[in-house]
mmCIF file of C-alpha atoms and ligand atoms in Angstrom:
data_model
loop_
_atom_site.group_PDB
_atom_site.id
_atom_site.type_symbol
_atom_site.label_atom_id
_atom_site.label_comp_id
_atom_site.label_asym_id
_atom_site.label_seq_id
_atom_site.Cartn_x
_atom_site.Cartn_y
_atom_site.Cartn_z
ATOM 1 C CA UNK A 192 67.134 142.751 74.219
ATOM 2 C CA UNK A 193 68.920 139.885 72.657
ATOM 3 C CA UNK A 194 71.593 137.815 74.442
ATOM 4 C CA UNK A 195 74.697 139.130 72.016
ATOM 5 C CA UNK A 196 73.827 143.432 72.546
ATOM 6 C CA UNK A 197 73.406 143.040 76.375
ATOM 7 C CA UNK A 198 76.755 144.328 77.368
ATOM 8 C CA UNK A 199 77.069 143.188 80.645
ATOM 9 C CA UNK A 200 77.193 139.415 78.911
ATOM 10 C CA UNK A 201 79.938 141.184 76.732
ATOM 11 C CA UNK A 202 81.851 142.490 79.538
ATOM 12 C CA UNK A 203 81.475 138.668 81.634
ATOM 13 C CA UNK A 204 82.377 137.077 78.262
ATOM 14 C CA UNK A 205 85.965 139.358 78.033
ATOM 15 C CA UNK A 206 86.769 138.884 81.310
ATOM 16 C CA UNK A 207 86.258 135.047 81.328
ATOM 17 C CA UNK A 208 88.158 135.029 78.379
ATOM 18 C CA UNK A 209 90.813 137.161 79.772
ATOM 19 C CA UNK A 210 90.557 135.218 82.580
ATOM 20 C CA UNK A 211 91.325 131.858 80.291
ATOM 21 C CA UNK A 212 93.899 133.488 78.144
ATOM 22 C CA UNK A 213 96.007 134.472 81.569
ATOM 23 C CA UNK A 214 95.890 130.900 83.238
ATOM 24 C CA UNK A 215 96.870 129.572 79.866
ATOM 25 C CA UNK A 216 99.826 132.037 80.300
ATOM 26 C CA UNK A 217 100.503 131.132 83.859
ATOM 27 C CA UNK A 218 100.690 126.927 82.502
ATOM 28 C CA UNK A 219 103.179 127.951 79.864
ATOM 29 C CA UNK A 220 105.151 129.542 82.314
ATOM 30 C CA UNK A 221 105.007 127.134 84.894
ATOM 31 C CA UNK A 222 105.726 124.179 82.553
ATOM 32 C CA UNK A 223 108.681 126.068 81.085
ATOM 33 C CA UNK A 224 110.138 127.253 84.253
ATOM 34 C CA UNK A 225 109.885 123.584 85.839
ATOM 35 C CA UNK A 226 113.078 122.065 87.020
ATOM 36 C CA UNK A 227 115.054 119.439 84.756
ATOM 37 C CA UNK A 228 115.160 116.282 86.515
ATOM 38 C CA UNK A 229 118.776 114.432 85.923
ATOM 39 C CA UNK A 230 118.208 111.071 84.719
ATOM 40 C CA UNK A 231 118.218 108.415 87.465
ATOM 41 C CA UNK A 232 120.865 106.379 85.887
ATOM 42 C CA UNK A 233 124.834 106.921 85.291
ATOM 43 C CA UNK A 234 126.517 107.302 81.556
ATOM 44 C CA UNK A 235 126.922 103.312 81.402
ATOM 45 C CA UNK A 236 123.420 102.913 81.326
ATOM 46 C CA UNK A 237 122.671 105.750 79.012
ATOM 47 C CA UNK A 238 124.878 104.191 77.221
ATOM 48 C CA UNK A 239 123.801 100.818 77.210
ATOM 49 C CA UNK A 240 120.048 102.180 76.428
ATOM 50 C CA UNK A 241 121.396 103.970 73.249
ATOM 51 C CA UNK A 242 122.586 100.990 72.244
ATOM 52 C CA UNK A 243 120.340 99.048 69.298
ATOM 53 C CA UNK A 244 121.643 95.679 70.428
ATOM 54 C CA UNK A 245 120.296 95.927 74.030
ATOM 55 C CA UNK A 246 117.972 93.565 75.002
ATOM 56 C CA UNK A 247 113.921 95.090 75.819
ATOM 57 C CA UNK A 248 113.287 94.605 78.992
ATOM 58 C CA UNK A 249 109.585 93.805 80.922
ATOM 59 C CA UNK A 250 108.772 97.087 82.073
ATOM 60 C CA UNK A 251 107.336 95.086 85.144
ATOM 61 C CA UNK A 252 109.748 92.361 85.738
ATOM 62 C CA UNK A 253 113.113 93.435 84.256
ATOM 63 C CA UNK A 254 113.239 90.562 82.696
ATOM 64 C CA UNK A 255 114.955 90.422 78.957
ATOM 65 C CA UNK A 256 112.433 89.916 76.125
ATOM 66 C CA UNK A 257 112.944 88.733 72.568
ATOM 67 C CA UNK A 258 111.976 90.840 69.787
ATOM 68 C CA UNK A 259 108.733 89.950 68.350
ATOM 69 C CA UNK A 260 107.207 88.609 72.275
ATOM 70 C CA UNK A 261 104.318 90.459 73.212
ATOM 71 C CA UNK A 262 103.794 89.454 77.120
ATOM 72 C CA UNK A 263 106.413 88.662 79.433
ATOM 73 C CA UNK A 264 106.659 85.148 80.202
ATOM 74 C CA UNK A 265 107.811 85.693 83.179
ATOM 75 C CA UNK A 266 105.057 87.830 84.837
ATOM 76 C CA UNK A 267 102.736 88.633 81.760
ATOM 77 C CA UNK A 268 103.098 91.819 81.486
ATOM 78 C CA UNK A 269 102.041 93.417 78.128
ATOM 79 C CA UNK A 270 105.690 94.026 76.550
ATOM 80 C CA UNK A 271 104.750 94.205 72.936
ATOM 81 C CA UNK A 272 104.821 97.532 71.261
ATOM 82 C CA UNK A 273 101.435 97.539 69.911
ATOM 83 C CA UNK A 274 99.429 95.358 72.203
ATOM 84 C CA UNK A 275 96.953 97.571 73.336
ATOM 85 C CA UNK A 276 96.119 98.633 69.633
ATOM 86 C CA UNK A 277 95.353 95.193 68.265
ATOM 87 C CA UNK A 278 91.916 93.867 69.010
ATOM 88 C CA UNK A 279 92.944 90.939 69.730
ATOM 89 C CA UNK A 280 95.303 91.094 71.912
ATOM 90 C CA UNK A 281 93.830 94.056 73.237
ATOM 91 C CA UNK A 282 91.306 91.826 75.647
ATOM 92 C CA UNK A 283 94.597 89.982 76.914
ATOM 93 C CA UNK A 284 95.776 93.370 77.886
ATOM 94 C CA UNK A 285 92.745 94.730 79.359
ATOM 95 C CA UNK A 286 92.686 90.981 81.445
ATOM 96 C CA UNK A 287 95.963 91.697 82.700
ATOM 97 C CA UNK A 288 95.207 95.128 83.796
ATOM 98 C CA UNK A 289 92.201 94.019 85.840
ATOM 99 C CA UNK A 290 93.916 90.853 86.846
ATOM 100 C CA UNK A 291 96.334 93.440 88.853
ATOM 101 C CA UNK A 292 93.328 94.968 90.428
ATOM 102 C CA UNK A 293 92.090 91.963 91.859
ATOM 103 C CA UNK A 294 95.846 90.939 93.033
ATOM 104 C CA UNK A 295 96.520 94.107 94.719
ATOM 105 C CA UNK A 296 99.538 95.007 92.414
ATOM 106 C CA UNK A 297 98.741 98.494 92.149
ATOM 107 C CA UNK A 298 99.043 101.898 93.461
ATOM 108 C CA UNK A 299 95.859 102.521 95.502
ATOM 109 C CA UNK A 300 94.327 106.386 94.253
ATOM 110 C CA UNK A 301 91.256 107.128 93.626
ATOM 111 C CA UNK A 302 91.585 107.655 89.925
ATOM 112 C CA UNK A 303 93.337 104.029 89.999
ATOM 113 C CA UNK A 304 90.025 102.805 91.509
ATOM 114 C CA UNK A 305 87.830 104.881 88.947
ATOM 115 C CA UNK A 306 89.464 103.695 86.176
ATOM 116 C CA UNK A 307 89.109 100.105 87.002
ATOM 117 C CA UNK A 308 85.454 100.508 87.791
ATOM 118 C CA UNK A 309 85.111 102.294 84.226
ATOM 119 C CA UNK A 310 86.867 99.405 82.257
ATOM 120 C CA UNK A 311 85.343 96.556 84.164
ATOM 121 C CA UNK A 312 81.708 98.049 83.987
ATOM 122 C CA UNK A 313 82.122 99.210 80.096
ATOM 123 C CA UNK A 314 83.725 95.589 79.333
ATOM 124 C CA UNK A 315 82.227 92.983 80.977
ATOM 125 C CA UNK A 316 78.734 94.465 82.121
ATOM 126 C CA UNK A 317 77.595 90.853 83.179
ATOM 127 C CA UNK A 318 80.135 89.489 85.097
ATOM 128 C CA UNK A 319 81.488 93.512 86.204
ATOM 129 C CA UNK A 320 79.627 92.606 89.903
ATOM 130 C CA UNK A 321 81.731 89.438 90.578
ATOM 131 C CA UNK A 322 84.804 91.532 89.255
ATOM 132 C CA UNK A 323 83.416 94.613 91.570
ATOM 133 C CA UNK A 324 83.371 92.481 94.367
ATOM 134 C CA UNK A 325 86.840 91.290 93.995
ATOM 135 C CA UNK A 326 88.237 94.680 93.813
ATOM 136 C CA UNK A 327 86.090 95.736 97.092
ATOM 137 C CA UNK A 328 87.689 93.070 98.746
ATOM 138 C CA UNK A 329 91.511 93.376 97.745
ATOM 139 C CA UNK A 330 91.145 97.882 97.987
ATOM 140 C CA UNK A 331 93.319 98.629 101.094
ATOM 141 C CA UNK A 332 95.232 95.581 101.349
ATOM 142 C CA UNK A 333 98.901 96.397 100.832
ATOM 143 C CA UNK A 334 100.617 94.975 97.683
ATOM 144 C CA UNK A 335 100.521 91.035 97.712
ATOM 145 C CA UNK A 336 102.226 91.004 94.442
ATOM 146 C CA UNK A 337 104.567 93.994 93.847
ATOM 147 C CA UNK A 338 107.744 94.018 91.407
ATOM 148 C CA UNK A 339 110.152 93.488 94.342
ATOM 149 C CA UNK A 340 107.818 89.850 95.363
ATOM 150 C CA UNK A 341 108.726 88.453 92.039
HETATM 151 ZN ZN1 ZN B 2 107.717 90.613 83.290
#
């Protein structure tokens, strides 16, 4: 008996797939029926945002950037709109990111920790140990360098 006429496989394969189409239902639903956050800001600053003439701020720092600058000379930050896409200035990007992981100015998850491991391992393979060891040794500390120390 072949794997497609046995009909108890038939049976398991409806229901799983029932079982799929229902929780895909049940997301829908939940997204859709999620409560509208109001934004965090008053009509001035919604204002002030719509506004093309308003300065771009570091997302890090708040400090005002000119057009064209693609790290924050204040903090170096990535600012730019299409650092991360440019191979060049990709590496400065993935140097700041693991540059925070080292100076303990991140949130401390597990996925956080993952994903540093992942980039450091699949970038610098060599020198990912000394980089490893780093991290080990600033995980747990609380934030040297947060956005309020600046
Ligand atoms: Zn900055």
């Amino acid at each position: 008996m072949s794997a497609t006429t046995d009909p108890n496989l038939v049976v398991g394969g409806c229901a799983v797939g029932g079982m799929v189409i229902f929780l895909f239902w049940r997301l829908i639903v939940w997204v859709r029926d999620a409560p509208v956050t109001p934004d965090p800001w008053d009509a001035a600053v919604a204002q002030q945002l719509a506004d093309p003439e308003t300065k771009e701020t570091c997302p890090h720092c708040s400090t005002p950037q000119e057009p064209g600058t693609w790290f924050c000379e204040h903090c170096g930050c990535a600012v730019g709109p299409y650092n991360n896409l440019m191979p060049y200035l990709n590496v400065f990007s993935e140097g700041e990111v693991l540059r925070n992981g080292v100076s303990g100015r991140f949130r401390n998850r597990p996925l956080i920790l993952a994903g540093f491991i992942l980039i450091s391992i699949s970038s610098y393979l060599v020198f990912a140990p000394v980089y490893l060891f780093c991290l080990w040794g600033h995980w747990g500390r609380p934030a040297s360098g947060t956005e309020s120390a600046e």
